[in-house]
Coordinates of C-alpha atoms and ligand atoms in Angstrom, one line a residue:
X1 CA -19.2 42.5 -11.4
X2 CA -16.1 39.1 -10.9
X3 CA -16.1 36.0 -11.3
X4 CA -14.4 32.9 -8.7
X5 CA -13.6 29.0 -10.6
X6 CA -14.5 26.5 -6.9
X7 CA -13.4 22.3 -7.8
X8 CA -15.2 20.3 -4.6
X9 CA -17.5 23.1 -4.5
X10 CA -20.8 20.1 -4.6
X11 CA -20.0 19.6 -0.8
X12 CA -18.3 21.0 2.8
X13 CA -15.9 23.8 1.9
X14 CA -16.1 24.4 -1.3
X15 CA -20.1 24.6 -1.2
X16 CA -19.2 27.3 1.5
X17 CA -17.4 29.2 -0.3
X18 CA -19.9 29.3 -2.9
X19 CA -22.9 30.7 -0.8
X20 CA -20.6 33.0 0.3
X21 CA -19.4 34.0 -2.9
X22 CA -23.0 34.4 -4.3
X23 CA -24.0 35.8 -1.8
X24 CA -21.4 39.2 -2.5
X25 CA -22.2 39.0 -5.7
X26 CA -19.8 37.3 -8.0
X27 CA -21.1 34.9 -10.8
X28 CA -19.2 31.0 -10.3
X29 CA -18.0 28.1 -12.5
X30 CA -18.6 24.9 -10.5
X31 CA -16.9 22.3 -10.7
X32 CA -16.9 18.8 -9.8
X33 CA -17.9 15.3 -10.7
X34 CA -21.4 15.0 -9.6
X35 CA -23.1 16.7 -12.7
X36 CA -26.9 16.4 -11.3
X37 CA -26.1 17.9 -7.4
X38 CA -23.6 20.3 -9.8
X39 CA -26.9 21.8 -11.5
X40 CA -28.9 21.5 -8.4
X41 CA -26.5 24.1 -6.6
X42 CA -25.9 25.7 -9.4
X43 CA -30.2 27.0 -10.5
X44 CA -30.6 27.5 -5.6
X45 CA -27.3 29.6 -6.3
X46 CA -28.6 31.2 -9.1
X47 CA -32.5 31.7 -8.5
X48 CA -31.2 32.8 -4.8
X49 CA -28.8 35.7 -5.4
X50 CA -28.8 36.3 -9.0
X51 CA -25.4 35.6 -9.9
X52 CA -25.3 33.7 -13.0
X53 CA -23.1 30.2 -11.9
X54 CA -21.3 27.9 -14.0
X55 CA -21.4 24.1 -14.0
X56 CA -18.4 22.2 -15.1
X57 CA -17.9 18.7 -14.8
X58 CA -14.4 17.4 -13.9
X59 CA -12.7 14.4 -12.3
X60 CA -9.4 15.9 -11.0
X61 CA -6.8 12.8 -10.7
X62 CA -7.6 13.3 -15.0
X63 CA -6.1 14.7 -17.4
X64 CA -9.2 15.2 -19.3
X65 CA -10.4 16.7 -16.6
X66 CA -7.7 18.5 -15.0
X67 CA -7.4 20.1 -18.6
X68 CA -10.5 21.6 -19.4
X69 CA -10.2 23.1 -15.4
X70 CA -7.5 24.5 -16.6
X71 CA -9.1 25.7 -20.4
X72 CA -11.2 27.7 -18.7
X73 CA -9.8 29.2 -16.3
X74 CA -7.2 30.9 -18.9
X75 CA -10.2 31.6 -21.1
X76 CA -8.9 35.4 -21.9
X77 CA -12.7 36.4 -23.4
X78 CA -14.4 35.3 -19.5
X79 CA -11.4 36.0 -17.2
X80 CA -11.5 34.0 -13.6
X81 CA -10.5 36.5 -10.9
X82 CA -10.1 33.9 -7.9
X83 CA -9.7 30.1 -7.5
X84 CA -10.0 28.3 -5.0
X85 CA -8.4 24.7 -5.4
X86 CA -10.7 22.8 -2.7
X87 CA -11.6 19.7 -4.2
X88 CA -9.8 16.7 -1.8
X89 CA -10.1 13.6 0.4
X90 CA -8.9 11.4 2.8
X91 CA -7.9 7.9 2.2
X92 CA -8.7 5.1 5.5
X93 CA -5.8 4.2 7.1
X94 CA -2.7 4.0 7.5
X95 CA 0.5 3.6 4.8
X96 CA 0.6 0.7 3.5
X97 CA -2.9 -0.1 4.2
X98 CA -4.1 2.4 1.5
X99 CA -4.3 0.9 -1.9
X100 CA -1.5 2.3 -4.2
X101 CA -3.9 3.2 -6.7
X102 CA -5.4 5.2 -4.1
X103 CA -2.9 7.4 -3.0
X104 CA -1.5 8.4 -6.1
X105 CA -5.2 9.6 -6.6
X106 CA -4.9 11.6 -3.7
X107 CA -1.2 12.9 -5.2
X108 CA -2.4 13.7 -8.5
X109 CA -5.6 16.0 -7.0
X110 CA -3.6 17.4 -4.5
X111 CA -1.0 18.3 -5.9
X112 CA -0.9 16.9 -9.3
X113 CA -4.7 19.7 -10.3
X114 CA -3.4 22.4 -7.4
X115 CA 0.0 22.6 -9.9
X116 CA -1.8 22.6 -13.5
X117 CA -4.7 24.8 -11.8
X118 CA -2.9 27.4 -10.2
X119 CA -0.3 28.0 -13.5
X120 CA -2.9 28.1 -15.7
X121 CA -4.8 30.9 -13.7
X122 CA -2.6 32.7 -12.0
X123 CA -0.8 33.2 -15.8
X124 CA -4.5 35.2 -17.2
X125 CA -4.3 37.3 -14.1
X126 CA -0.9 38.0 -14.9
X127 CA -1.3 39.4 -17.4
X128 CA -4.4 41.0 -16.4
X129 CA -2.5 42.2 -13.1
X130 CA -4.6 41.1 -11.1
X131 CA -6.1 37.8 -9.6
X132 CA -6.6 35.6 -6.4
X133 CA -5.8 32.3 -5.9
X134 CA -6.6 30.2 -2.7
X135 CA -5.3 26.4 -2.4
X136 CA -7.0 24.2 0.1
X137 CA -4.1 22.7 2.4
X138 CA -4.7 21.1 5.6
X139 CA -3.1 21.6 9.2
X140 CA -2.2 18.4 8.6
X141 CA 0.6 20.1 6.2
X142 CA 2.6 20.8 10.1
X143 CA 2.3 17.4 11.3
X144 CA 3.3 14.1 10.3
X145 CA 0.7 12.6 8.7
X146 CA 1.2 9.7 5.7
X147 CA 0.5 10.5 2.5
X148 CA -1.7 13.4 3.2
X149 CA -0.2 15.5 5.5
X150 CA 2.8 14.8 2.7
X151 CA 0.2 16.1 0.1
X152 CA -0.6 19.3 1.4
X153 CA 2.4 20.0 3.2
X154 CA 3.4 20.8 -0.5
X155 CA 0.8 22.5 -0.9
X156 CA 1.5 25.2 1.3
X157 CA 5.4 24.7 0.2
X158 CA 4.7 25.3 -2.9
X159 CA 1.6 28.1 -2.8
X160 CA 4.3 30.2 -0.8
X161 CA 6.8 29.5 -2.8
X162 CA 5.0 30.8 -5.7
X163 CA 3.0 33.8 -4.1
X164 CA 6.7 35.5 -3.3
X165 CA 7.5 34.7 -7.4
X166 CA 4.8 36.2 -8.5
X167 CA 4.9 39.0 -5.0
X168 CA 4.3 42.4 -7.1
X169 CA 2.4 41.0 -9.9
X170 CA -0.9 41.4 -9.2
X171 CA -2.3 37.9 -8.9
X172 CA -1.9 37.1 -4.9
X173 CA -1.6 33.4 -3.2
X174 CA -2.6 31.6 -0.1
X175 CA -2.7 28.5 1.4
X176 CA -5.3 27.4 3.2
X177 CA -5.0 25.2 6.7
X178 CA -8.5 24.2 8.4
X179 CA -8.8 22.4 11.2
X180 CA -11.5 19.3 11.5
X181 CA -14.0 20.6 9.7
X182 CA -17.8 19.2 10.0
X183 CA -18.2 18.0 6.4
X184 CA -18.7 14.9 4.0
X185 CA -15.0 14.2 4.0
X186 CA -14.9 11.3 7.2
X187 CA -17.7 9.8 5.8
X188 CA -16.8 9.2 2.7
X189 CA -13.3 8.3 3.4
X190 CA -15.0 5.2 6.0
X191 CA -12.8 6.9 9.2
X192 CA -14.2 7.1 12.1
X193 CA -14.5 10.5 13.9
X194 CA -15.2 9.7 17.5
X195 CA -12.0 10.2 18.6
X196 CA -12.2 13.8 18.0
X197 CA -12.9 16.3 20.7
X198 CA -16.1 18.3 20.2
X199 CA -14.1 21.3 20.2
X200 CA -11.7 21.0 17.7
X201 CA -14.5 21.5 15.5
X202 CA -14.8 23.7 13.2
X203 CA -17.8 25.0 10.8
X204 CA -17.3 25.3 7.0
X205 CA -18.9 28.8 6.9
X206 CA -17.2 30.5 9.7
X207 CA -13.7 28.9 8.3
X208 CA -14.5 30.3 4.2
X209 CA -15.6 34.2 6.0
X210 CA -12.2 34.1 8.6
X211 CA -9.9 32.9 5.0
X212 CA -11.2 34.9 3.1
X213 CA -10.8 38.2 5.1
X214 CA -6.7 36.5 5.3
X215 CA -7.0 37.2 1.8
X216 CA -8.1 40.8 1.7
X217 CA -5.6 40.9 3.9
X218 CA -2.9 39.8 1.7
X219 CA -2.1 36.5 3.5
X220 CA 0.2 34.2 1.7
X221 CA -0.9 31.9 4.7
X222 CA -3.6 31.5 6.5
X223 CA -4.6 28.9 10.0
X224 CA -8.3 30.8 10.1
X225 CA -9.2 29.4 14.2
X226 CA -7.3 30.7 17.0
X227 CA -7.5 27.5 18.8
X228 CA -5.7 26.1 16.3
X229 CA -3.1 28.9 15.7
X230 CA -2.4 28.2 19.7
X231 CA -2.2 24.5 18.6
X232 CA 0.1 24.8 15.0
X233 CA 1.8 27.4 17.6
X234 CA 2.1 24.4 20.1
X235 CA 3.9 21.9 17.3
X236 CA 7.0 23.5 17.0
X237 CA 7.9 22.9 21.1
X238 CA 6.9 19.2 20.4
X239 CA 9.6 16.2 19.7
X240 CA 8.6 15.5 16.5
X241 CA 7.6 11.0 17.6
X242 CA 5.4 12.4 19.9
X243 CA 3.7 14.2 17.0
X244 CA 3.6 10.8 14.8
X245 CA 2.3 9.1 17.3
X246 CA -0.6 12.1 18.1
X247 CA -1.3 13.2 14.7
X248 CA -1.1 9.5 13.3
X249 CA -4.2 8.6 15.2
X250 CA -6.5 11.3 15.7
X251 CA -9.1 10.8 13.1
X252 CA -7.4 8.2 10.7
X253 CA -9.1 5.0 12.6
X254 CA -11.4 2.8 10.8
X255 CA -15.1 3.8 10.8
X256 CA -17.4 1.0 9.7
X257 CA -16.7 -1.4 6.5
Ligands
LIG1 N1 -12.9 18.0 6.3 C1 -12.2 18.7 6.8 O1 -11.7 18.6 8.1 C2 -10.9 18.9 6.3 C3 -10.2 19.3 6.8 C4 -8.9 20.1 6.3 C5 -8.6 20.4 5.0 N2 -9.6 19.9 4.3 C6 -9.8 20.0 3.3 O2 -10.9 20.3 2.3 C7 -10.7 20.2 1.1 C8 -12.6 20.2 1.0 O3 -12.4 18.8 1.7 P1 -14.3 18.9 2.3 O4 -13.9 18.8 4.1 O5 -15.2 20.3 1.7 O6 -14.7 17.1 2.0 P2 -16.1 17.2 1.0 O7 -17.6 17.4 1.9 O8 -16.2 15.3 1.0 O9 -16.3 17.2 0.0 C9 -15.7 17.3 -1.1 C10 -16.0 17.8 -2.9 O10 -14.3 17.8 -3.4 C11 -14.4 17.2 -5.0 N3 -13.9 16.5 -4.7 C12 -13.5 15.1 -4.4 N4 -12.6 14.3 -5.5 C13 -13.2 14.8 -6.6 C14 -11.7 15.0 -7.7 N5 -11.8 13.5 -7.5 N6 -12.4 15.6 -8.8 C15 -12.9 16.9 -8.6 N7 -14.1 17.3 -7.5 C16 -13.6 16.0 -6.7 C17 -16.8 16.9 -4.3 O11 -17.2 16.6 -4.9 P3 -17.9 15.1 -6.2 O12 -17.2 13.9 -5.4 O13 -18.9 15.7 -7.3 O14 -16.9 14.9 -7.4 C18 -17.5 17.5 -3.5 O15 -17.2 18.8 -3.7 C19 -10.3 19.2 0.5 O16 -8.7 20.2 -0.2 C20 -9.3 18.9 1.8 O17 -8.3 17.7 1.6 C21 -10.9 19.2 5.0

């Protein structure tokens, strides 16, 4: 029996990872801020799949939350075999519309927490000679898209660099770059989604299946959908100025306040 720790497990992509990994028989450590939701999810996954699901309430925008999760990842007697650094959010509006405190909160959750949790997990995994880390980035990493895109670009660069540094240790790291996925993300951020064409939306469960297949193949970067693979290929050919115009508008317009 192996154990997977998922941050942001209660909704969207994280919940899809939890469903899939529980169905495969992995025990889980579920991390998010909403304790009620975490407990309900743990009970449901335990009852449905007979796995152990531990609840760890933590706000990853603060030291205390990051330290609590890092401590769990460092437990040698009850090791974590797979870490999914998935917790994240969007901020509505463009640069200077977003309060600085929210920009900094994003950098803490998307970058600092990912750095510290990856380090805590990878250190323990390296001692055992095996373990996997999936860091959820975004295709926004490849286009100019404010602090969000910049933070996800950091996730991609960091993960691929660390994967290279740890090659041969038995520890594998993969950056996962989804396109638009139907989750709570856009509503939570108050972002309008009317400008996003239907064909661009991905299903969270299919995304997770493709991501885990890429992880099993030993990839350090996963862009799971052929539509987005093609789009990301095309971005290399489009002038950067034009790309910036397109990407800064899609899905970033204000929704109802
Ligand atoms: N949806 C998309 O189109 C899309 C596309 C590309 C990449 N992504 C990335 O995918 C990841 C998951 O997003 P999603 O779409 O699944 O979003 P979601 O449905 O809004 O779920 C976000 C999850 O993160 C948790 N979370 C948020 N802030 C947190 C914090 N400070 N500390 C701990 N947990 C926190 C939430 O739980 P609590 O509120 O209970 O803490 C929730 O479980 C994010 O990193 C996002 O950037 C999403």
